[in-house]
Amino acid sequence: MSLPLFFTENIDVNASRVTLDEGNSKHIIQVLRMKQGDALRLTDGKGNIFTGNIFDEHKKACIVNIKEHALQASSPRKSTIAISLVKNAARFEWFLEKAVEAGMNTIIPLLCERTEKAHFRYDRMQQIMISAMLQSQQAWLPVLAEPVKYKDWLPAHTNTVKCIAHCNNEEKYHFRQITDGNDDITICIGPEGDFTEQEIALALQHDFKPVSLGNTRLRTETAGIAAAVLLAIK
Amino acid sequence: MSLPLFFTENIDVNASRVTLDEGNSKHIIQVLRMKQGDALRLTDGKGNIFTGNIFDEHKKACIVNIKEHALQASSPRKSTIAISLVKNAARFEWFLEKAVEAGMNTIIPLLCERTEKAHFRYDRMQQIMISAMLQSQQAWLPVLAEPVKYKDWLPAHTNTVKCIAHCNNEEKYHFRQITDGNDDITICIGPEGDFTEQEIALALQHDFKPVSLGNTRLRTETAGIAAAVLLAIK
């Protein structure tokens, strides 16, 4: 069984003692009832994992003695998913959780022509990502961008491989036809009701290749999860 | 835009007129406010799609005149996911929805050693599957089995390719190493906390091959969705 893992930003990699913030302290001491001497791990979401023991079980400022520092390897390819927001925020949150579990590196919420007005609470989304990172025993927190207009974002976006998953019936590539699984890659997922013809044309004009996510019609968040799985597995 | 699609069991393929049940009638006439003459489609979840028009907008027994009958091709491979129930029913329901969207054929809920007591409401699950089938424009309703004990089910289960996704560190296959994407296939997904050593041994003994779903540790329902995506894409 792995030691419990907690997130705390900005730990000095050479620190031998760390004072946790109130949220973590409360969670560790009051909720989990951990005691002085209990072992745990901390990560800063930037690949660092610190192993240590509780030195002072203070419920607002728990102090941990650090015994060991390790760096978790980052994913060999950098995977970016740019995806339309959806009206039902819970569905977007599920996508986010699953995308983090699968090990994506960057998530860019898109505002497309047909994106329905959607609530976007950055802090809440960030918390969901942190929980998913810890849950899946990872030490790299993906980058979550602020929502951006598709037509402003797309022309400026660069990556080794760029692709778009739209629902038009034209010929599409399998992922394996456009990448051997090692390239840094970006995939765009459209809103319910799909990208408009103009949006698809804009993507093709900027060298985004149309890719297939299977033969069935997927909801936006399902397409996002499918893309995350396919990018994670190669 | 496709015509709206509704599910109704047991339609005679030669019928020229169908009377819908109260649930569908209410939904179509009262909620969607469709009128006499409006076009719609019906499916029985067994591949048949009937296109017709409302003949009598009765809100308890709407009558549809059938104009056309078509058979949707079934998926070329039959994909089965046998997956542990999870404590949080909503998470299992999300898996089900996504697995249907991706086009799986059979879902078998498993009771493993470490499966936590979970509520299983067959009728509710079935409704979720029907909604997901209609949403994703499919006419084949996957089969949902009743929950079964893993150790009773596994030895009796036969399929062309059988695999298991467990979290032990031993060498695992990529799907592509064990199937070209055309074989009928079954994949087993364990509970939170994974299969026990004995359960894994039982699977290997019965020719289940260990497969990889990526390098990160996935929740049960995420592993289920990942498996569904990988089986759907080949």
Short mmCIF file of C-alpha atoms in Angstrom, two decimals:
data_model
loop_
_atom_site.label_atom_id
_atom_site.label_comp_id
_atom_site.label_asym_id
_atom_site.label_seq_id
_atom_site.Cartn_x
_atom_site.Cartn_y
_atom_site.Cartn_z
CA MET A 1 0.00 0.00 0.00
CA SER A 2 1.44 3.40 -0.93
CA LEU A 3 1.83 6.09 1.70
CA PRO A 4 -0.87 8.77 1.56
CA LEU A 5 0.00 11.56 -0.88
CA PHE A 6 -0.81 15.24 -0.41
CA PHE A 7 -0.41 18.31 -2.61
CA THR A 8 1.38 21.37 -1.43
CA GLU A 9 2.72 24.05 -3.73
CA ASN A 10 6.22 25.47 -3.71
CA ILE A 11 8.27 23.15 -1.56
CA ASP A 12 12.00 23.85 -1.58
CA VAL A 13 13.57 20.62 -2.85
CA ASN A 14 16.27 20.92 -0.19
CA ALA A 15 13.92 21.54 2.71
CA SER A 16 14.24 19.16 5.66
CA ARG A 17 11.11 20.42 7.35
CA VAL A 18 7.84 21.71 5.87
CA THR A 19 4.91 23.44 7.54
CA LEU A 20 1.67 22.53 5.80
CA ASP A 21 -1.11 25.00 5.10
CA GLU A 22 -4.33 25.01 7.08
CA GLY A 23 -6.32 22.97 4.56
CA ASN A 24 -3.85 20.11 4.44
CA SER A 25 -3.20 20.25 8.19
CA LYS A 26 -6.88 19.99 8.97
CA HIS A 27 -7.37 17.17 6.51
CA ILE A 28 -4.39 15.18 7.77
CA ILE A 29 -4.83 15.72 11.51
CA GLN A 30 -8.57 16.16 11.98
CA VAL A 31 -10.11 14.14 9.16
CA LEU A 32 -7.57 11.35 8.69
CA ARG A 33 -6.49 11.51 12.37
CA MET A 34 -2.85 10.99 11.53
CA LYS A 35 -0.44 11.27 14.45
CA GLN A 36 3.08 12.40 15.20
CA GLY A 37 5.53 10.00 13.56
CA ASP A 38 3.08 8.85 10.85
CA ALA A 39 4.63 8.65 7.40
CA LEU A 40 3.25 10.47 4.38
CA ARG A 41 4.24 11.87 1.03
CA LEU A 42 3.96 15.37 -0.40
CA THR A 43 4.08 16.50 -4.00
CA ASP A 44 4.26 19.96 -5.52
CA GLY A 45 2.64 18.82 -8.78
CA LYS A 46 5.90 19.54 -10.57
CA GLY A 47 7.25 16.00 -10.36
CA ASN A 48 8.75 16.19 -6.86
CA ILE A 49 7.74 13.66 -4.23
CA PHE A 50 8.86 14.15 -0.64
CA THR A 51 8.57 11.35 1.89
CA GLY A 52 8.54 12.23 5.56
CA ASN A 53 6.91 11.93 8.96
CA ILE A 54 4.65 14.15 10.98
CA PHE A 55 6.77 16.04 13.49
CA ASP A 56 4.08 18.27 14.98
CA GLU A 57 0.44 17.23 14.59
CA HIS A 58 -0.78 20.82 14.74
CA LYS A 59 -4.25 20.94 13.22
CA LYS A 60 -3.70 24.29 11.53
CA ALA A 61 0.02 24.12 10.78
CA CYS A 62 1.13 20.50 10.72
CA ILE A 63 4.92 20.15 10.50
CA VAL A 64 6.51 17.35 8.48
CA ASN A 65 10.14 16.21 8.64
CA ILE A 66 11.33 15.33 5.16
CA LYS A 67 13.43 12.17 4.87
CA GLU A 68 13.58 11.60 1.16
CA HIS A 69 13.14 13.43 -2.11
CA ALA A 70 12.45 11.79 -5.48
CA LEU A 71 11.55 13.05 -8.94
CA GLN A 72 8.78 11.24 -10.79
CA ALA A 73 9.54 10.87 -14.50
CA SER A 74 7.42 13.14 -16.64
CA SER A 75 5.37 11.62 -19.45
CA PRO A 76 7.53 11.01 -22.53
CA ARG A 77 5.15 12.89 -24.81
CA LYS A 78 3.30 16.08 -23.99
CA SER A 79 -0.41 15.67 -24.66
CA THR A 80 -2.75 18.63 -24.95
CA ILE A 81 -6.52 18.42 -25.18
CA ALA A 82 -8.35 21.55 -26.30
CA ILE A 83 -12.03 20.93 -25.66
CA SER A 84 -15.23 22.92 -25.79
CA LEU A 85 -16.92 23.66 -22.50
CA VAL A 86 -20.32 22.01 -22.09
CA LYS A 87 -23.49 23.37 -20.54
CA ASN A 88 -23.56 20.78 -17.75
CA ALA A 89 -20.51 21.62 -15.63
CA ALA A 90 -20.54 18.18 -13.96
CA ARG A 91 -19.86 16.59 -17.32
CA PHE A 92 -16.86 18.81 -17.91
CA GLU A 93 -15.59 18.05 -14.42
CA TRP A 94 -15.78 14.33 -15.12
CA PHE A 95 -13.80 14.79 -18.28
CA LEU A 96 -11.18 16.75 -16.33
CA GLU A 97 -10.88 14.08 -13.65
CA LYS A 98 -10.48 11.31 -16.21
CA ALA A 99 -8.06 13.29 -18.36
CA VAL A 100 -5.82 13.84 -15.34
CA GLU A 101 -6.02 10.16 -14.36
CA ALA A 102 -4.96 9.21 -17.88
CA GLY A 103 -1.95 11.53 -17.58
CA MET A 104 -2.70 14.42 -19.92
CA ASN A 105 -0.37 17.43 -19.67
CA THR A 106 -2.43 20.43 -20.74
CA ILE A 107 -6.16 21.10 -20.93
CA ILE A 108 -7.46 24.09 -22.85
CA PRO A 109 -11.18 24.88 -22.45
CA LEU A 110 -12.52 26.23 -25.72
CA LEU A 111 -15.35 28.59 -26.52
CA CYS A 112 -16.61 27.59 -29.96
CA GLU A 113 -19.45 28.98 -32.07
CA ARG A 114 -21.85 26.42 -30.67
CA THR A 115 -20.51 26.25 -27.12
CA GLU A 116 -23.46 26.83 -24.81
CA LYS A 117 -23.00 29.34 -22.04
CA ALA A 118 -21.17 27.37 -19.41
CA HIS A 119 -20.07 28.14 -15.93
CA PHE A 120 -16.34 27.80 -15.48
CA ARG A 121 -14.99 27.96 -11.95
CA TYR A 122 -11.25 27.80 -12.32
CA ASP A 123 -10.54 27.12 -8.64
CA ARG A 124 -13.02 24.29 -8.45
CA MET A 125 -11.65 22.73 -11.64
CA GLN A 126 -8.12 23.03 -10.26
CA GLN A 127 -9.17 21.21 -7.08
CA ILE A 128 -10.68 18.40 -9.12
CA MET A 129 -7.42 18.07 -11.02
CA ILE A 130 -5.37 17.98 -7.81
CA SER A 131 -7.61 15.26 -6.34
CA ALA A 132 -7.37 13.21 -9.52
CA MET A 133 -3.58 13.59 -9.61
CA LEU A 134 -3.25 12.39 -6.02
CA GLN A 135 -5.79 9.61 -6.50
CA SER A 136 -3.87 8.26 -9.48
CA GLN A 137 -0.52 8.53 -7.66
CA GLN A 138 0.94 11.11 -9.99
CA ALA A 139 3.24 14.01 -9.13
CA TRP A 140 2.66 16.11 -12.22
CA LEU A 141 -0.31 18.47 -12.15
CA PRO A 142 -1.55 19.20 -15.67
CA VAL A 143 -1.81 22.79 -16.79
CA LEU A 144 -5.38 24.08 -17.03
CA ALA A 145 -5.73 27.13 -19.24
CA GLU A 146 -8.40 29.79 -18.87
CA PRO A 147 -11.22 29.36 -21.42
CA VAL A 148 -10.28 30.87 -24.75
CA LYS A 149 -12.15 31.58 -27.99
CA TYR A 150 -11.47 28.81 -30.49
CA LYS A 151 -10.99 31.15 -33.40
CA ASP A 152 -8.44 33.25 -31.49
CA TRP A 153 -6.59 30.27 -30.05
CA LEU A 154 -6.32 27.97 -33.03
CA PRO A 155 -4.27 30.04 -35.48
CA ALA A 156 -1.69 30.80 -32.78
CA HIS A 157 -1.36 27.24 -31.46
CA THR A 158 1.77 25.30 -32.32
CA ASN A 159 2.63 21.67 -31.62
CA THR A 160 4.45 18.80 -33.34
CA VAL A 161 1.20 17.05 -34.24
CA LYS A 162 -2.18 18.80 -34.26
CA CYS A 163 -5.49 17.10 -34.83
CA ILE A 164 -9.22 17.72 -34.67
CA ALA A 165 -12.04 15.29 -33.92
CA HIS A 166 -15.16 16.51 -35.69
CA CYS A 167 -18.28 14.58 -36.68
CA ASN A 168 -18.40 15.29 -40.43
CA ASN A 169 -18.36 12.23 -42.59
CA GLU A 170 -15.14 12.95 -44.41
CA GLU A 171 -12.19 10.56 -44.31
CA LYS A 172 -10.33 10.59 -41.00
CA TYR A 173 -7.02 9.31 -39.78
CA HIS A 174 -6.41 6.82 -37.04
CA PHE A 175 -4.03 8.26 -34.46
CA ARG A 176 -1.50 5.63 -35.42
CA GLN A 177 -1.40 6.97 -38.96
CA ILE A 178 -0.26 10.42 -37.86
CA THR A 179 1.99 9.67 -34.88
CA ASP A 180 4.09 6.79 -33.59
CA GLY A 181 2.98 7.72 -30.08
CA ASN A 182 6.07 9.73 -29.18
CA ASP A 183 5.26 13.12 -30.68
CA ASP A 184 3.93 15.95 -28.62
CA ILE A 185 0.35 16.24 -29.74
CA THR A 186 -2.76 18.43 -29.49
CA ILE A 187 -6.30 17.29 -30.16
CA CYS A 188 -9.35 19.56 -30.45
CA ILE A 189 -12.80 18.38 -29.37
CA GLY A 190 -15.89 20.36 -30.33
CA PRO A 191 -19.10 21.30 -28.51
CA GLU A 192 -22.41 19.41 -28.49
CA GLY A 193 -23.65 20.02 -32.03
CA ASP A 194 -20.05 19.89 -33.31
CA PHE A 195 -17.74 22.49 -34.78
CA THR A 196 -19.20 24.66 -37.55
CA GLU A 197 -18.04 24.18 -41.13
CA GLN A 198 -16.01 27.38 -40.83
CA GLU A 199 -14.32 26.17 -37.65
CA ILE A 200 -13.38 22.87 -39.30
CA ALA A 201 -12.05 24.71 -42.34
CA LEU A 202 -9.96 26.97 -40.09
CA ALA A 203 -8.41 23.94 -38.41
CA LEU A 204 -7.57 22.20 -41.68
CA GLN A 205 -6.07 25.42 -43.01
CA HIS A 206 -3.75 25.44 -39.96
CA ASP A 207 -2.59 21.85 -40.47
CA PHE A 208 -4.87 20.16 -37.95
CA LYS A 209 -5.52 16.63 -39.19
CA PRO A 210 -8.99 15.07 -38.79
CA VAL A 211 -8.85 12.01 -36.53
CA SER A 212 -11.36 9.30 -35.72
CA LEU A 213 -12.46 8.46 -32.19
CA GLY A 214 -14.49 5.44 -33.31
CA ASN A 215 -17.68 4.83 -35.23
CA THR A 216 -20.26 6.06 -32.76
CA ARG A 217 -21.34 9.60 -32.02
CA LEU A 218 -19.80 10.65 -28.71
CA ARG A 219 -20.80 13.39 -26.34
CA THR A 220 -18.20 16.13 -25.96
CA GLU A 221 -16.89 14.91 -22.63
CA THR A 222 -16.83 11.30 -23.82
CA ALA A 223 -14.82 12.32 -26.87
CA GLY A 224 -12.44 14.12 -24.51
CA ILE A 225 -12.00 11.03 -22.35
CA ALA A 226 -11.58 8.85 -25.45
CA ALA A 227 -8.87 11.18 -26.74
CA ALA A 228 -7.10 11.10 -23.37
CA VAL A 229 -7.11 7.30 -23.31
CA LEU A 230 -5.83 7.04 -26.87
CA LEU A 231 -3.06 9.56 -26.26
CA ALA A 232 -2.06 7.82 -23.03
CA ILE A 233 -1.84 4.34 -24.51
CA LYS A 234 -0.35 5.15 -27.90
CA MET B 1 -29.98 17.05 -38.27
CA SER B 2 -31.19 13.49 -37.58
CA LEU B 3 -34.82 12.84 -36.74
CA PRO B 4 -35.48 12.28 -33.03
CA LEU B 5 -34.99 8.64 -32.03
CA PHE B 6 -37.04 6.74 -29.43
CA PHE B 7 -36.79 3.29 -27.92
CA THR B 8 -39.69 0.91 -27.95
CA GLU B 9 -39.35 -2.82 -27.43
CA ASN B 10 -40.80 -5.52 -29.62
CA ILE B 11 -41.90 -3.80 -32.80
CA ASP B 12 -42.99 -6.14 -35.56
CA VAL B 13 -40.65 -5.38 -38.48
CA ASN B 14 -43.59 -5.53 -40.85
CA ALA B 15 -45.85 -3.25 -38.85
CA SER B 16 -47.22 -0.25 -40.70
CA ARG B 17 -48.62 1.37 -37.57
CA VAL B 18 -47.33 1.32 -33.99
CA THR B 19 -49.00 2.48 -30.79
CA LEU B 20 -46.41 3.79 -28.34
CA ASP B 21 -46.47 3.11 -24.61
CA GLU B 22 -47.48 5.76 -22.11
CA GLY B 23 -43.91 6.84 -21.24
CA ASN B 24 -42.91 7.50 -24.83
CA SER B 25 -46.27 9.05 -25.69
CA LYS B 26 -46.05 11.48 -22.82
CA HIS B 27 -42.47 12.38 -23.65
CA ILE B 28 -43.17 12.91 -27.34
CA ILE B 29 -46.50 14.73 -27.08
CA GLN B 30 -46.33 16.56 -23.74
CA VAL B 31 -42.63 17.22 -23.23
CA LEU B 32 -41.38 17.61 -26.80
CA ARG B 33 -44.78 18.88 -28.01
CA MET B 34 -44.56 17.02 -31.26
CA LYS B 35 -47.66 17.16 -33.45
CA GLN B 36 -49.59 15.02 -35.89
CA GLY B 37 -47.53 14.58 -39.05
CA ASP B 38 -44.18 15.16 -37.32
CA ALA B 39 -41.48 12.70 -38.36
CA LEU B 40 -39.56 10.55 -35.90
CA ARG B 41 -37.63 7.31 -35.65
CA LEU B 42 -38.12 4.29 -33.41
CA THR B 43 -35.66 1.55 -32.53
CA ASP B 44 -36.14 -1.71 -30.68
CA GLY B 45 -32.49 -1.83 -29.57
CA LYS B 46 -32.01 -4.91 -31.76
CA GLY B 47 -30.72 -3.04 -34.77
CA ASN B 48 -34.06 -2.08 -36.33
CA ILE B 49 -34.82 1.56 -37.09
CA PHE B 50 -38.32 2.56 -38.16
CA THR B 51 -39.00 5.97 -39.64
CA GLY B 52 -42.51 7.31 -39.53
CA ASN B 53 -44.90 10.13 -38.70
CA ILE B 54 -47.24 10.80 -35.85
CA PHE B 55 -50.73 9.77 -36.89
CA ASP B 56 -52.53 10.37 -33.60
CA GLU B 57 -50.94 12.72 -31.04
CA HIS B 58 -52.59 10.93 -28.13
CA LYS B 59 -50.65 11.75 -24.98
CA LYS B 60 -50.99 8.27 -23.51
CA ALA B 61 -51.07 6.15 -26.64
CA CYS B 62 -49.45 8.05 -29.48
CA ILE B 63 -49.85 6.29 -32.84
CA VAL B 64 -47.10 6.36 -35.45
CA ASN B 65 -47.44 5.41 -39.10
CA ILE B 66 -44.29 3.58 -40.22
CA LYS B 67 -42.92 4.57 -43.62
CA GLU B 68 -39.53 2.93 -43.66
CA HIS B 69 -37.60 0.16 -41.97
CA ALA B 70 -33.80 -0.16 -41.91
CA LEU B 71 -31.34 -2.41 -40.13
CA GLN B 72 -28.30 -0.75 -38.54
CA ALA B 73 -25.16 -2.84 -39.00
CA SER B 74 -24.03 -4.49 -35.78
CA SER B 75 -20.49 -3.89 -34.59
CA PRO B 76 -18.04 -6.17 -36.41
CA ARG B 77 -16.55 -7.49 -33.15
CA LYS B 78 -18.46 -8.33 -30.00
CA SER B 79 -16.92 -6.56 -27.02
CA THR B 80 -17.65 -7.58 -23.46
CA ILE B 81 -16.58 -5.67 -20.37
CA ALA B 82 -16.79 -7.52 -17.05
CA ILE B 83 -16.26 -4.92 -14.35
CA SER B 84 -16.47 -4.76 -10.58
CA LEU B 85 -19.25 -2.69 -9.11
CA VAL B 86 -18.08 0.36 -7.16
CA LYS B 87 -19.41 1.84 -3.97
CA ASN B 88 -20.45 5.10 -5.55
CA ALA B 89 -23.28 4.13 -7.89
CA ALA B 90 -22.97 7.39 -9.86
CA ARG B 91 -19.47 6.37 -10.93
CA PHE B 92 -20.72 3.04 -12.22
CA GLU B 93 -23.53 4.78 -14.05
CA TRP B 94 -21.05 7.08 -15.78
CA PHE B 95 -19.06 4.09 -16.88
CA LEU B 96 -22.19 2.47 -18.26
CA GLU B 97 -23.20 5.58 -20.19
CA LYS B 98 -19.75 5.93 -21.74
CA ALA B 99 -19.42 2.22 -22.51
CA VAL B 100 -22.71 2.33 -24.41
CA GLU B 101 -21.65 5.47 -26.27
CA ALA B 102 -18.45 3.72 -27.31
CA GLY B 103 -20.49 0.80 -28.66
CA MET B 104 -19.79 -2.06 -26.26
CA ASN B 105 -22.00 -5.14 -26.65
CA THR B 106 -22.17 -6.75 -23.22
CA ILE B 107 -21.57 -5.46 -19.70
CA ILE B 108 -21.16 -7.90 -16.82
CA PRO B 109 -21.11 -6.35 -13.31
CA LEU B 110 -18.74 -8.36 -11.13
CA LEU B 111 -18.66 -9.00 -7.41
CA CYS B 112 -14.99 -9.50 -6.52
CA GLU B 113 -13.31 -10.15 -3.16
CA ARG B 114 -12.72 -6.45 -2.65
CA THR B 115 -15.91 -5.14 -4.24
CA GLU B 116 -17.52 -2.86 -1.69
CA LYS B 117 -21.18 -3.34 -1.08
CA ALA B 118 -22.82 -1.49 -3.89
CA HIS B 119 -26.37 -0.75 -4.77
CA PHE B 120 -27.36 -2.11 -8.13
CA ARG B 121 -30.67 -1.02 -9.56
CA TYR B 122 -31.06 -2.96 -12.76
CA ASP B 123 -33.97 -0.90 -14.10
CA ARG B 124 -32.18 2.38 -13.53
CA MET B 125 -29.02 1.08 -15.19
CA GLN B 126 -31.06 -0.15 -18.13
CA GLN B 127 -32.65 3.31 -18.54
CA ILE B 128 -29.20 4.90 -18.56
CA MET B 129 -28.12 2.51 -21.27
CA ILE B 130 -31.20 3.24 -23.36
CA SER B 131 -30.62 7.00 -23.08
CA ALA B 132 -26.97 6.60 -24.04
CA MET B 133 -27.88 4.40 -27.01
CA LEU B 134 -30.38 6.97 -28.31
CA GLN B 135 -28.06 9.89 -27.59
CA SER B 136 -25.28 8.28 -29.60
CA GLN B 137 -27.65 7.39 -32.46
CA GLN B 138 -27.27 3.65 -32.09
CA ALA B 139 -29.92 1.00 -32.60
CA TRP B 140 -28.23 -1.81 -30.66
CA LEU B 141 -28.84 -1.91 -26.93
CA PRO B 142 -25.98 -3.65 -25.14
CA VAL B 143 -26.79 -6.59 -22.89
CA LEU B 144 -26.49 -5.83 -19.19
CA ALA B 145 -26.06 -8.93 -17.03
CA GLU B 146 -27.14 -9.22 -13.42
CA PRO B 147 -24.19 -8.87 -11.00
CA VAL B 148 -22.33 -12.15 -10.66
CA LYS B 149 -19.57 -13.42 -8.38
CA TYR B 150 -16.22 -13.17 -10.13
CA LYS B 151 -15.04 -16.58 -9.03
CA ASP B 152 -18.21 -18.26 -10.26
CA TRP B 153 -18.35 -16.37 -13.51
CA LEU B 154 -14.75 -16.51 -14.67
CA PRO B 155 -14.15 -20.25 -15.06
CA ALA B 156 -17.33 -20.61 -17.10
CA HIS B 157 -16.75 -17.65 -19.39
CA THR B 158 -15.72 -18.32 -22.97
CA ASN B 159 -14.68 -15.87 -25.68
CA THR B 160 -12.20 -15.73 -28.56
CA VAL B 161 -9.88 -13.39 -26.66
CA LYS B 162 -10.02 -12.92 -22.88
CA CYS B 163 -8.00 -10.41 -20.92
CA ILE B 164 -7.67 -8.89 -17.49
CA ALA B 165 -6.50 -5.41 -16.48
CA HIS B 166 -4.96 -5.65 -13.02
CA CYS B 167 -2.52 -3.29 -11.31
CA ASN B 168 0.31 -5.70 -10.46
CA ASN B 169 3.63 -4.76 -11.90
CA GLU B 170 4.13 -7.82 -14.04
CA GLU B 171 4.63 -7.60 -17.78
CA LYS B 172 1.43 -6.79 -19.66
CA TYR B 173 0.34 -6.93 -23.26
CA HIS B 174 -0.84 -4.07 -25.38
CA PHE B 175 -4.22 -4.88 -26.87
CA ARG B 176 -2.64 -4.83 -30.29
CA GLN B 177 -0.36 -7.69 -29.32
CA ILE B 178 -3.24 -10.02 -28.57
CA THR B 179 -5.82 -9.06 -31.17
CA ASP B 180 -5.94 -7.44 -34.58
CA GLY B 181 -9.09 -5.66 -33.54
CA ASN B 182 -11.51 -8.11 -35.17
CA ASP B 183 -11.76 -10.83 -32.53
CA ASP B 184 -14.63 -11.02 -30.13
CA ILE B 185 -13.09 -10.02 -26.84
CA THR B 186 -13.73 -9.84 -23.09
CA ILE B 187 -11.86 -7.65 -20.64
CA CYS B 188 -12.10 -7.85 -16.84
CA ILE B 189 -11.72 -4.76 -14.66
CA GLY B 190 -11.20 -5.06 -10.91
CA PRO B 191 -12.55 -3.16 -7.90
CA GLU B 192 -10.93 -0.20 -6.13
CA GLY B 193 -8.02 -1.89 -4.40
CA ASP B 194 -7.62 -4.27 -7.35
CA PHE B 195 -8.16 -7.99 -7.76
CA THR B 196 -6.59 -10.22 -5.11
CA GLU B 197 -3.58 -12.37 -5.98
CA GLN B 198 -5.85 -15.42 -6.01
CA GLU B 199 -8.28 -13.74 -8.39
CA ILE B 200 -5.46 -12.81 -10.77
CA ALA B 201 -4.09 -16.35 -10.62
CA LEU B 202 -7.54 -17.76 -11.40
CA ALA B 203 -7.77 -15.54 -14.47
CA LEU B 204 -4.32 -16.50 -15.78
CA GLN B 205 -5.12 -20.15 -15.21
CA HIS B 206 -8.19 -19.71 -17.45
CA ASP B 207 -6.22 -18.08 -20.27
CA PHE B 208 -7.04 -14.47 -19.51
CA LYS B 209 -4.10 -12.36 -20.70
CA PRO B 210 -2.94 -9.38 -18.65
CA VAL B 211 -3.35 -6.14 -20.63
CA SER B 212 -2.14 -2.59 -20.05
CA LEU B 213 -4.48 0.40 -19.92
CA GLY B 214 -1.61 2.89 -19.71
CA ASN B 215 0.98 3.88 -17.15
CA THR B 216 -1.16 5.62 -14.58
CA ARG B 217 -3.32 4.11 -11.88
CA LEU B 218 -6.95 4.37 -12.95
CA ARG B 219 -10.10 4.26 -10.89
CA THR B 220 -12.33 1.28 -11.68
CA GLU B 221 -14.80 3.23 -13.75
CA THR B 222 -12.01 5.05 -15.60
CA ALA B 223 -10.37 1.73 -16.44
CA GLY B 224 -13.75 0.57 -17.73
CA ILE B 225 -14.11 3.62 -19.96
CA ALA B 226 -10.51 3.26 -21.14
CA ALA B 227 -11.16 -0.37 -22.06
CA ALA B 228 -14.34 0.59 -23.93
CA VAL B 229 -12.49 3.23 -25.95
CA LEU B 230 -9.63 0.90 -26.80
CA LEU B 231 -11.98 -1.89 -27.87
CA ALA B 232 -14.05 0.52 -29.95
CA ILE B 233 -11.12 2.01 -31.84
CA LYS B 234 -8.99 -1.11 -32.33
#
